[in-house]
JSON list of C-alpha atoms in Angstrom, two decimals:
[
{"chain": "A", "resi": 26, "resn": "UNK", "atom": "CA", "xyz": [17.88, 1.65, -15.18]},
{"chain": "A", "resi": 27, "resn": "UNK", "atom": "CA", "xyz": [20.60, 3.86, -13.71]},
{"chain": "A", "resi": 28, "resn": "UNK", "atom": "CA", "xyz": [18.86, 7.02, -15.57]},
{"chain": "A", "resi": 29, "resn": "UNK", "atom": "CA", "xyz": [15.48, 5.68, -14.08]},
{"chain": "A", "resi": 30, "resn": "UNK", "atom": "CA", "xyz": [17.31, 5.70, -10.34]},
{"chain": "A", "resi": 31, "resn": "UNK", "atom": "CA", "xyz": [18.51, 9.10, -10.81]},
{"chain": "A", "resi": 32, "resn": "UNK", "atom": "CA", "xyz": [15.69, 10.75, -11.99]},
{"chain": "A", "resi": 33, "resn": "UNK", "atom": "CA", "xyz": [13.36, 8.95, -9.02]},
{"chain": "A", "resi": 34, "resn": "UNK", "atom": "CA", "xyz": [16.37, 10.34, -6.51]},
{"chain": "A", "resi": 35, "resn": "UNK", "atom": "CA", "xyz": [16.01, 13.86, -7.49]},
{"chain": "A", "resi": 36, "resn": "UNK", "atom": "CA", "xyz": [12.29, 13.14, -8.04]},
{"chain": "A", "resi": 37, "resn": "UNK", "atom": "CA", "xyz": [11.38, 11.53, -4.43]},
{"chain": "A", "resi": 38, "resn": "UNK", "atom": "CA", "xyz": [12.14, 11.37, -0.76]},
{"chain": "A", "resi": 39, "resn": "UNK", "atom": "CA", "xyz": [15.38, 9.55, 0.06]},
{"chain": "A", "resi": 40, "resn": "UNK", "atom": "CA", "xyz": [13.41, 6.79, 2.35]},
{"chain": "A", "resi": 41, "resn": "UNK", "atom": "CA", "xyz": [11.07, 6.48, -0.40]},
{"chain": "A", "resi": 42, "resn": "UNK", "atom": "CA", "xyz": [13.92, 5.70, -2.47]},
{"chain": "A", "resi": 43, "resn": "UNK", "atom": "CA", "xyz": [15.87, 3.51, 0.12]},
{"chain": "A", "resi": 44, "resn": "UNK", "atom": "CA", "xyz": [12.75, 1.11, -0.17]},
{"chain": "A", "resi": 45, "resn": "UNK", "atom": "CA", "xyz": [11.55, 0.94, -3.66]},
{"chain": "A", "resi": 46, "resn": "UNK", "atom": "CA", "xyz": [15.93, 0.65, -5.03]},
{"chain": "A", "resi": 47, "resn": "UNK", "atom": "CA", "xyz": [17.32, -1.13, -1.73]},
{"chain": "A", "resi": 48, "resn": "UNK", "atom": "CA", "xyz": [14.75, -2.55, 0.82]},
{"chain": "A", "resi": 49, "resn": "UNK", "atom": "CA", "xyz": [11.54, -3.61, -0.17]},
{"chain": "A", "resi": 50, "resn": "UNK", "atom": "CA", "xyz": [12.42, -5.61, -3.72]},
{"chain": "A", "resi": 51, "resn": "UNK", "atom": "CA", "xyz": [13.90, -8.85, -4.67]},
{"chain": "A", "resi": 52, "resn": "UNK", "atom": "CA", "xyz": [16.95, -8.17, -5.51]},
{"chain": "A", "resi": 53, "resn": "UNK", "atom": "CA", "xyz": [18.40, -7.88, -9.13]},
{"chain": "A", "resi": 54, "resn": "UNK", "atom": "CA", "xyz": [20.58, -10.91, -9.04]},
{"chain": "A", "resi": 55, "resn": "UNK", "atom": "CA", "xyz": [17.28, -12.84, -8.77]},
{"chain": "A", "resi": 56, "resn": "UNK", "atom": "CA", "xyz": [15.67, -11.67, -11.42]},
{"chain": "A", "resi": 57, "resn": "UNK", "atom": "CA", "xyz": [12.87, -10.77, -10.33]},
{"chain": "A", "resi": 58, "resn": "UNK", "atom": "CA", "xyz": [12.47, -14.17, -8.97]},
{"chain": "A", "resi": 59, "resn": "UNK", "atom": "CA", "xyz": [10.81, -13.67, -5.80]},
{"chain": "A", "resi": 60, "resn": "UNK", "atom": "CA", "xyz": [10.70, -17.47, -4.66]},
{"chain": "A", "resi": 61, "resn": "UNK", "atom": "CA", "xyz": [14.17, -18.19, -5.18]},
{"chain": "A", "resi": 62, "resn": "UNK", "atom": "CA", "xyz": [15.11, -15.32, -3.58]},
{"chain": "A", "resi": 63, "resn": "UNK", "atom": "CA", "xyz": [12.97, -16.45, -0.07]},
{"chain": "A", "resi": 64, "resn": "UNK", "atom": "CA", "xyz": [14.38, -20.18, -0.26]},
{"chain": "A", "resi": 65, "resn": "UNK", "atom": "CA", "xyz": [18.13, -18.63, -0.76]},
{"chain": "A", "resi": 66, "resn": "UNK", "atom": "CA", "xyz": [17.67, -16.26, 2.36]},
{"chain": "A", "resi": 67, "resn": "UNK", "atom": "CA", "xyz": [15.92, -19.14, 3.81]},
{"chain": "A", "resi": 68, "resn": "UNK", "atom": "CA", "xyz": [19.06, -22.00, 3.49]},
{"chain": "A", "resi": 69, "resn": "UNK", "atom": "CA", "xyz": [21.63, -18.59, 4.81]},
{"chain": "A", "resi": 70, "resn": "UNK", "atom": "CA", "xyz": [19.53, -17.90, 7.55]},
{"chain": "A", "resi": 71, "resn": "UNK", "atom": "CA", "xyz": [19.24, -21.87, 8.52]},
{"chain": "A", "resi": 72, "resn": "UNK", "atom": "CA", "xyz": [23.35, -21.89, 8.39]},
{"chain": "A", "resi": 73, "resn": "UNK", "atom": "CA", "xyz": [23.63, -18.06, 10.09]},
{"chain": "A", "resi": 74, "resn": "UNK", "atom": "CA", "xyz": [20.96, -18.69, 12.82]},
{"chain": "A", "resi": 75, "resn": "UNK", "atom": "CA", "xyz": [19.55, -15.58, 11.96]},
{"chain": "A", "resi": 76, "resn": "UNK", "atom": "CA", "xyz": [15.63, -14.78, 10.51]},
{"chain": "A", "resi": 77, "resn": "UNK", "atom": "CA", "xyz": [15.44, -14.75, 6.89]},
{"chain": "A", "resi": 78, "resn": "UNK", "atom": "CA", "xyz": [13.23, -11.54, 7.75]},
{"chain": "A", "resi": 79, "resn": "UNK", "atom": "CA", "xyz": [16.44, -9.93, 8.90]},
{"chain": "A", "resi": 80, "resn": "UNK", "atom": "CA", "xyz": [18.34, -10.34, 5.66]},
{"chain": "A", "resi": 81, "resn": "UNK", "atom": "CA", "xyz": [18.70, -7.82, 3.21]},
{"chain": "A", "resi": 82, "resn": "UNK", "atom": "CA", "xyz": [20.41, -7.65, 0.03]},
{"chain": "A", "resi": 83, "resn": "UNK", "atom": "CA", "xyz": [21.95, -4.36, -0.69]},
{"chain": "A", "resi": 84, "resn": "UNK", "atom": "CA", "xyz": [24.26, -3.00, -2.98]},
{"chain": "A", "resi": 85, "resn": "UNK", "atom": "CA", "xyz": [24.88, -3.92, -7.29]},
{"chain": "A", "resi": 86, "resn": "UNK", "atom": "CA", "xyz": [23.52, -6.78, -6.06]},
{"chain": "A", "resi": 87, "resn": "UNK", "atom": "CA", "xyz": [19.81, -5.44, -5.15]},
{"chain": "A", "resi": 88, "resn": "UNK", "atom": "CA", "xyz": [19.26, -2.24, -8.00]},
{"chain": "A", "resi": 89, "resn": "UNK", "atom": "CA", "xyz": [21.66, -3.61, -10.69]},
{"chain": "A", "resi": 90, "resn": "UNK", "atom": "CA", "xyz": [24.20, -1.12, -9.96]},
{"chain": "A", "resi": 91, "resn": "UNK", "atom": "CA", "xyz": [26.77, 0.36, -7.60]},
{"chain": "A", "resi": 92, "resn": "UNK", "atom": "CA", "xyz": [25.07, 3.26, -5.31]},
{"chain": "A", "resi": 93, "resn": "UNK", "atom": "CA", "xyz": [29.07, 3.67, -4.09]},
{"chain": "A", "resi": 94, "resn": "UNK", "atom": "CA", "xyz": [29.61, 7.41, -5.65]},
{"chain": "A", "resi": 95, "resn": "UNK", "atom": "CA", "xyz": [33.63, 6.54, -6.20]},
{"chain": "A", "resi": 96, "resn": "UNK", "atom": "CA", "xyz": [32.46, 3.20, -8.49]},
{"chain": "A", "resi": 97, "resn": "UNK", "atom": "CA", "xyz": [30.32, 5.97, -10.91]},
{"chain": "A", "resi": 98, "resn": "UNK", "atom": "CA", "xyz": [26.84, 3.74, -10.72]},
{"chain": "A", "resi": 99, "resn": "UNK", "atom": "CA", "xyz": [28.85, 0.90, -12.12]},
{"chain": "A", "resi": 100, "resn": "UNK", "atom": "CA", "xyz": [27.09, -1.83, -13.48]},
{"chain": "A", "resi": 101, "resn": "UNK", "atom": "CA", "xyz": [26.50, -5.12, -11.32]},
{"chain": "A", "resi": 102, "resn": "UNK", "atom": "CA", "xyz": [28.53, -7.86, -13.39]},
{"chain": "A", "resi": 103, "resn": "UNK", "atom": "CA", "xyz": [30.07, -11.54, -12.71]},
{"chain": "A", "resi": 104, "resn": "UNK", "atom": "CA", "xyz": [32.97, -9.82, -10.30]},
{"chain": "A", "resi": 105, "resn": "UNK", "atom": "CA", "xyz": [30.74, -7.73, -8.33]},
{"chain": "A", "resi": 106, "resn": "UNK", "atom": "CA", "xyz": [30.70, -8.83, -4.83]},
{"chain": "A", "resi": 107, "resn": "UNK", "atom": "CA", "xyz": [27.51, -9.79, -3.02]},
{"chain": "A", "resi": 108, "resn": "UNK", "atom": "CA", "xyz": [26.67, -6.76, -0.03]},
{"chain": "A", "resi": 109, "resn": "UNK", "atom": "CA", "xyz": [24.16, -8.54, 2.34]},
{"chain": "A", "resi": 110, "resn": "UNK", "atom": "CA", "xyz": [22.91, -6.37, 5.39]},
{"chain": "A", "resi": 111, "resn": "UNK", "atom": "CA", "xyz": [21.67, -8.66, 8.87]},
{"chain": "A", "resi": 112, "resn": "UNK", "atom": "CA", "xyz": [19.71, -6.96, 11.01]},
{"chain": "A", "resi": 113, "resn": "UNK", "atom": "CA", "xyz": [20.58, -8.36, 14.29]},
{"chain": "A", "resi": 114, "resn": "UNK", "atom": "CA", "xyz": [21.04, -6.72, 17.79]},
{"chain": "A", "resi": 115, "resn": "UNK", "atom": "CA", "xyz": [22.56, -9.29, 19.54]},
{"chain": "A", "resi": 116, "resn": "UNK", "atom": "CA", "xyz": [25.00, -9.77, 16.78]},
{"chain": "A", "resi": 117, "resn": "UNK", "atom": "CA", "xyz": [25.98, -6.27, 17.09]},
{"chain": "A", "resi": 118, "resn": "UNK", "atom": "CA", "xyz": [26.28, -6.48, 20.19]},
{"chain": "A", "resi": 119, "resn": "UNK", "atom": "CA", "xyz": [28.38, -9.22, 20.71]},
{"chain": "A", "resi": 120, "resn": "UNK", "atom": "CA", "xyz": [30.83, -7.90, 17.31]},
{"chain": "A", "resi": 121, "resn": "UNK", "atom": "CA", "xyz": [30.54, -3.92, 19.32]},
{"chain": "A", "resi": 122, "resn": "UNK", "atom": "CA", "xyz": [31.60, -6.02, 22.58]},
{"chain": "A", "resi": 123, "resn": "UNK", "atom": "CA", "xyz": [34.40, -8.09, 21.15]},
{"chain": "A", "resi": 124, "resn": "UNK", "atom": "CA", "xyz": [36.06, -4.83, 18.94]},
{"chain": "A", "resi": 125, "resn": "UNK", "atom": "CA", "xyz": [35.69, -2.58, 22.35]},
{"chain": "A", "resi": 126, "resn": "UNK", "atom": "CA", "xyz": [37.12, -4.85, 24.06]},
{"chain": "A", "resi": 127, "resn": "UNK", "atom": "CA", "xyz": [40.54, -5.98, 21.86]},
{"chain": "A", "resi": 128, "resn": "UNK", "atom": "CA", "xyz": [42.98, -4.39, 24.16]},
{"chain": "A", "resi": 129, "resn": "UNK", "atom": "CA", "xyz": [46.62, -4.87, 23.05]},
{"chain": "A", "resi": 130, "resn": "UNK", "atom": "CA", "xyz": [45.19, -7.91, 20.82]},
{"chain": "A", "resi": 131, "resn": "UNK", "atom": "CA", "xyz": [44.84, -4.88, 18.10]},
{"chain": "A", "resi": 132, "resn": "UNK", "atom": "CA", "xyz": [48.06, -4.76, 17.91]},
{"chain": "A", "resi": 133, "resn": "UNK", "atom": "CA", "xyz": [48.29, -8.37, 16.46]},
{"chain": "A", "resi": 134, "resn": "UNK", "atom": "CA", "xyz": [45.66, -7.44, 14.15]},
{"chain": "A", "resi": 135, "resn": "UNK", "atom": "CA", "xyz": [47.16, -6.64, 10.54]},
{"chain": "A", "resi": 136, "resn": "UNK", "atom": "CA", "xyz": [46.81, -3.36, 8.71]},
{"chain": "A", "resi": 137, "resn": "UNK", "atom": "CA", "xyz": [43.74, -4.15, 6.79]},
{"chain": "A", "resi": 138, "resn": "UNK", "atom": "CA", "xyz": [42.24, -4.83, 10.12]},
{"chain": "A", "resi": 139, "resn": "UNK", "atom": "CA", "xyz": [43.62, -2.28, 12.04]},
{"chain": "A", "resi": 140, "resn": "UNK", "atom": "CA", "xyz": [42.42, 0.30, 9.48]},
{"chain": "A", "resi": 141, "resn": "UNK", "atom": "CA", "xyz": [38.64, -1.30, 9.69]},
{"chain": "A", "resi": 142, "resn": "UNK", "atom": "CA", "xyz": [38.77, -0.92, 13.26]},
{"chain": "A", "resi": 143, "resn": "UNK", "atom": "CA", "xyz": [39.42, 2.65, 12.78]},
{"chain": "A", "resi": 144, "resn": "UNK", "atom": "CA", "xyz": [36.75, 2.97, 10.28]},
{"chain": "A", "resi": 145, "resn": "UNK", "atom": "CA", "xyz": [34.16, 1.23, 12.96]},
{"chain": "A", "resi": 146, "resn": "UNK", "atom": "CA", "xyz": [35.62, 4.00, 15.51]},
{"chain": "A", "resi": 147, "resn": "UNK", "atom": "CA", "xyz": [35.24, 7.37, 13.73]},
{"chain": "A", "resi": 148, "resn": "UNK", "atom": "CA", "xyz": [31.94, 6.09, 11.50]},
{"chain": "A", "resi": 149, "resn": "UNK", "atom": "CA", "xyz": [30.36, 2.72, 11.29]},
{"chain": "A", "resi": 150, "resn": "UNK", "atom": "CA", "xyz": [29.56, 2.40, 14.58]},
{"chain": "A", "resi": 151, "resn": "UNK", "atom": "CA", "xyz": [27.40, 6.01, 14.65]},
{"chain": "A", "resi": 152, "resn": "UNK", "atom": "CA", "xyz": [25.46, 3.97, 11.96]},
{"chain": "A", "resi": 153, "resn": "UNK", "atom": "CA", "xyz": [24.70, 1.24, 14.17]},
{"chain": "A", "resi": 154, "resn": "UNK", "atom": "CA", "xyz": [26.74, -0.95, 11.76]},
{"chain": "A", "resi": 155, "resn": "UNK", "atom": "CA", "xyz": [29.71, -3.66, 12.11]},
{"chain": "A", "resi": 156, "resn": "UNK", "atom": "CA", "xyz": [31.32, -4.11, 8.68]},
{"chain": "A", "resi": 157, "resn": "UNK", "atom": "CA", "xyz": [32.57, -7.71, 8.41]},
{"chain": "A", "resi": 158, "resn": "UNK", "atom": "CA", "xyz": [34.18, -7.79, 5.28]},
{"chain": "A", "resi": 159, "resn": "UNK", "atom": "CA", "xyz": [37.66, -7.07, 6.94]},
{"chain": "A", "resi": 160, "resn": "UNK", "atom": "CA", "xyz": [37.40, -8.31, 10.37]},
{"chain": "A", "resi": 161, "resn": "UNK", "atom": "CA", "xyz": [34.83, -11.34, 10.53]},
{"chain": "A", "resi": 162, "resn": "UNK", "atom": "CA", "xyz": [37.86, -13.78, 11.47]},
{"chain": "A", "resi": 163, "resn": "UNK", "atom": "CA", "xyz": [38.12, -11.58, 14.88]},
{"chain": "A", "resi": 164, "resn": "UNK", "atom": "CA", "xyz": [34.55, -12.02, 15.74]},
{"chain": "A", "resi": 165, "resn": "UNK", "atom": "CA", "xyz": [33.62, -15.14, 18.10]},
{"chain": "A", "resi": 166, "resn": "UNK", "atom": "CA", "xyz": [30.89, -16.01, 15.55]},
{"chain": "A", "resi": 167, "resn": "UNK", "atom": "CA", "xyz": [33.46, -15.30, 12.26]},
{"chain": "A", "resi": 168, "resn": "UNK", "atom": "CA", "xyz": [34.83, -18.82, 12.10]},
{"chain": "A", "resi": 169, "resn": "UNK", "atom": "CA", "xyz": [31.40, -20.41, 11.82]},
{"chain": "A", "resi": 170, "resn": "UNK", "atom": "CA", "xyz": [29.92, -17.27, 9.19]},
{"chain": "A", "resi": 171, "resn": "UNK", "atom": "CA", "xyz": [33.09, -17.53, 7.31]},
{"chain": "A", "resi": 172, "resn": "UNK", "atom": "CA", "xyz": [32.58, -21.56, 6.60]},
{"chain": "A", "resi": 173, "resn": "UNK", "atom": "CA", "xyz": [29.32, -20.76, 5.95]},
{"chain": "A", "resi": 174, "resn": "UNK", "atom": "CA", "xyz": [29.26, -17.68, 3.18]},
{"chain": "A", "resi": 175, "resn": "UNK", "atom": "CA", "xyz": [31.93, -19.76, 1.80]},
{"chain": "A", "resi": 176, "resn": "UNK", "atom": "CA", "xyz": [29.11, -22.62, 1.31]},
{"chain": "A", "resi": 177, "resn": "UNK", "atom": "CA", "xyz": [26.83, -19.99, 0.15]},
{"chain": "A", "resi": 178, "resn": "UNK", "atom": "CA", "xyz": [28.45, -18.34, -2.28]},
{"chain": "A", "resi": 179, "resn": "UNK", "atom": "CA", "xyz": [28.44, -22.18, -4.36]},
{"chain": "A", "resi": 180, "resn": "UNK", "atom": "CA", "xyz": [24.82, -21.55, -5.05]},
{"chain": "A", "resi": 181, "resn": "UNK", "atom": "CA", "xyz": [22.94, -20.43, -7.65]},
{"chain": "A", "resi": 182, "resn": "UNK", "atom": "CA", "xyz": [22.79, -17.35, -8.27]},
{"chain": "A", "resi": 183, "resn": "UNK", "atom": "CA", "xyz": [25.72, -16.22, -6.19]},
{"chain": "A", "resi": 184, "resn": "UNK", "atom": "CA", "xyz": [28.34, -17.60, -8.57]},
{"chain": "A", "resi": 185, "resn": "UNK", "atom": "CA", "xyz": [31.46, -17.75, -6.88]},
{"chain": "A", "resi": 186, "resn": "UNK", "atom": "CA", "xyz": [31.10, -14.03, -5.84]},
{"chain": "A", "resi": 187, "resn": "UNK", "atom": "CA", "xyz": [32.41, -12.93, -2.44]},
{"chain": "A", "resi": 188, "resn": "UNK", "atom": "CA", "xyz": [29.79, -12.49, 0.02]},
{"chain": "A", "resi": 189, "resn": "UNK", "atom": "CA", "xyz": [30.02, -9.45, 2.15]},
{"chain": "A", "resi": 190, "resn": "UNK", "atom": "CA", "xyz": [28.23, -9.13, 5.50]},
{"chain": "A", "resi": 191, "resn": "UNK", "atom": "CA", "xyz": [26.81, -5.77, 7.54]},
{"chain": "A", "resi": 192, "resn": "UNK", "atom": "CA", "xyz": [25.39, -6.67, 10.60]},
{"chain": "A", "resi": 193, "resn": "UNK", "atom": "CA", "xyz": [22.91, -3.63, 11.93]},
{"chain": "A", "resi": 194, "resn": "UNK", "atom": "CA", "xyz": [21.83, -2.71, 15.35]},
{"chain": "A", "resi": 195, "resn": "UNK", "atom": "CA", "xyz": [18.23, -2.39, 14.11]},
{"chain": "A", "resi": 196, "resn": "UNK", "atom": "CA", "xyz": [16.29, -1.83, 10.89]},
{"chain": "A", "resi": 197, "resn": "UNK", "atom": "CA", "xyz": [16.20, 2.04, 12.12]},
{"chain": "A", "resi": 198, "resn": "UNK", "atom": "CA", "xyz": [19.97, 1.84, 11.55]},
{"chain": "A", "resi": 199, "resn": "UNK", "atom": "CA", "xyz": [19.93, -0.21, 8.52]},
{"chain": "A", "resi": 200, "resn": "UNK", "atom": "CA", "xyz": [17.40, 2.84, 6.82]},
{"chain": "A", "resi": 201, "resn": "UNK", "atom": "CA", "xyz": [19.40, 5.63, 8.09]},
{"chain": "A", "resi": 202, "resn": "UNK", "atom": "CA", "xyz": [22.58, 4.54, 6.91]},
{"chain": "A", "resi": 203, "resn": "UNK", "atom": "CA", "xyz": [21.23, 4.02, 3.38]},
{"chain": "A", "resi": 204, "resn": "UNK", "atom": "CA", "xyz": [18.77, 7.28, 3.43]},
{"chain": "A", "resi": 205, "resn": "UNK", "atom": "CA", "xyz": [22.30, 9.36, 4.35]},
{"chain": "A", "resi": 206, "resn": "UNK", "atom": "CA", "xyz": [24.15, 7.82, 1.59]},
{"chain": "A", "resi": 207, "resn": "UNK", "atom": "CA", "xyz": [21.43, 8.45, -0.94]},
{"chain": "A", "resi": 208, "resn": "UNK", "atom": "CA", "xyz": [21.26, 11.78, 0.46]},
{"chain": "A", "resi": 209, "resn": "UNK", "atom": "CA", "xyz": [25.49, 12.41, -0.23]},
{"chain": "A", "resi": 210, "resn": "UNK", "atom": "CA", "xyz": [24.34, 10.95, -3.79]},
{"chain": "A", "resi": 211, "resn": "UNK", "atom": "CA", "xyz": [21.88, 13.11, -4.54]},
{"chain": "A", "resi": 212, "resn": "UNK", "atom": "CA", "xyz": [23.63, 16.05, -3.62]},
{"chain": "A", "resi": 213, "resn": "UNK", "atom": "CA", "xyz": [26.60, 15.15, -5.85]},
{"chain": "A", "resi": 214, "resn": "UNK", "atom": "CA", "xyz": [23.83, 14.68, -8.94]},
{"chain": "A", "resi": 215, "resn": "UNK", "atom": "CA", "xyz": [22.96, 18.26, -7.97]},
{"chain": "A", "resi": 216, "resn": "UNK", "atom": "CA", "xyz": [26.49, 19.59, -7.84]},
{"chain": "A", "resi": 217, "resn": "UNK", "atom": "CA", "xyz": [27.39, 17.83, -11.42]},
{"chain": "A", "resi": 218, "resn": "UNK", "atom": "CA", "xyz": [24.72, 19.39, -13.31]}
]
């Protein structure tokens, strides 16, 4: 499969590829099981209070392997986390609002934190993107998503992986951010032949 994604990235536009590997596809972990995968978006989006539209699974999760170029297309396996993207503006917006806005509360946040916040700063935030993974506690919504991907990640097929959450500005974000990274990959294929 990885061979098969490499040869379609050099083969094929990158927002071809960002829909046929990421987007548009029930994801791996559901074996191709395309009604399990709607009624498991379906029960998260009921607890979230977002569409099940707006839900996205990305990552080892959704093509069977990592797409991160420092994990080496690593297979997806029982300790791979779960990468779901939301596409929600008013999400973002409240998360953008509520970072912007710490003031000297940053300085109570811990390292980890402090470091994501700097990540948001200098990149995510370009992307139209609020990484939770690291700072969902801060959020006023965190308390209630972190009971709740807790819940989630009980049921079949999540398996008592972690659940990580992107929330994106817009779909338009969600694409771009994806179509660049498959872009940095395909240039390192290039450069390692």
């Amino acid at each position: 499969m990885r061979e098969k994604f490499k040869h379609d990235l050099i083969d094929n536009a990158a927002s071809f590829i960002c829909s046929k590997w990421l987007l548009d596809r029930t994801p791996y972990i559901f074996e191709d099981d395309r009604i399990r995968y709607i009624k498991w978006k379906e029960l998260l989006a009921k607890k979230l209070q977002v569409d099940s539209k707006s839900m996205v699974f990305t990552g080892s999760s959704s093509c069977g392997f990592s797409l991160n170029p420092n994990k080496n297309y690593r297979e997806f396996n029982e300790k791979s986390d779960i990468d779901i993207a939301i596409i929600s503006g008013f999400h973002f917006d409240v998360a953008w609002k509520t970072l912007r806005n710490l003031g000297t509360k940053r300085f109570d946040l811990n390292n980890i934190q402090q470091n994501s916040l700097k990540e948001h700063v200098n990149r995510l935030i370009y992307w139209g993107t609020i990484a939770t993974d690291k700072i969902l506690e801060i959020l006023p919504f965190g308390k209630e998503w972190s009971f709740h991907l807790l819940d989630m990640e009980k049921v079949d097929p999540i398996n008592n992986r972690t659940i990580n959450i992107r929330i994106y500005k817009d779909y338009e974000s969600l694409r771009a951010y994806h179509i660049n990274n498959l872009t940095n990959l395909r240039t390192q294929l290039y450069e390692n032949e």
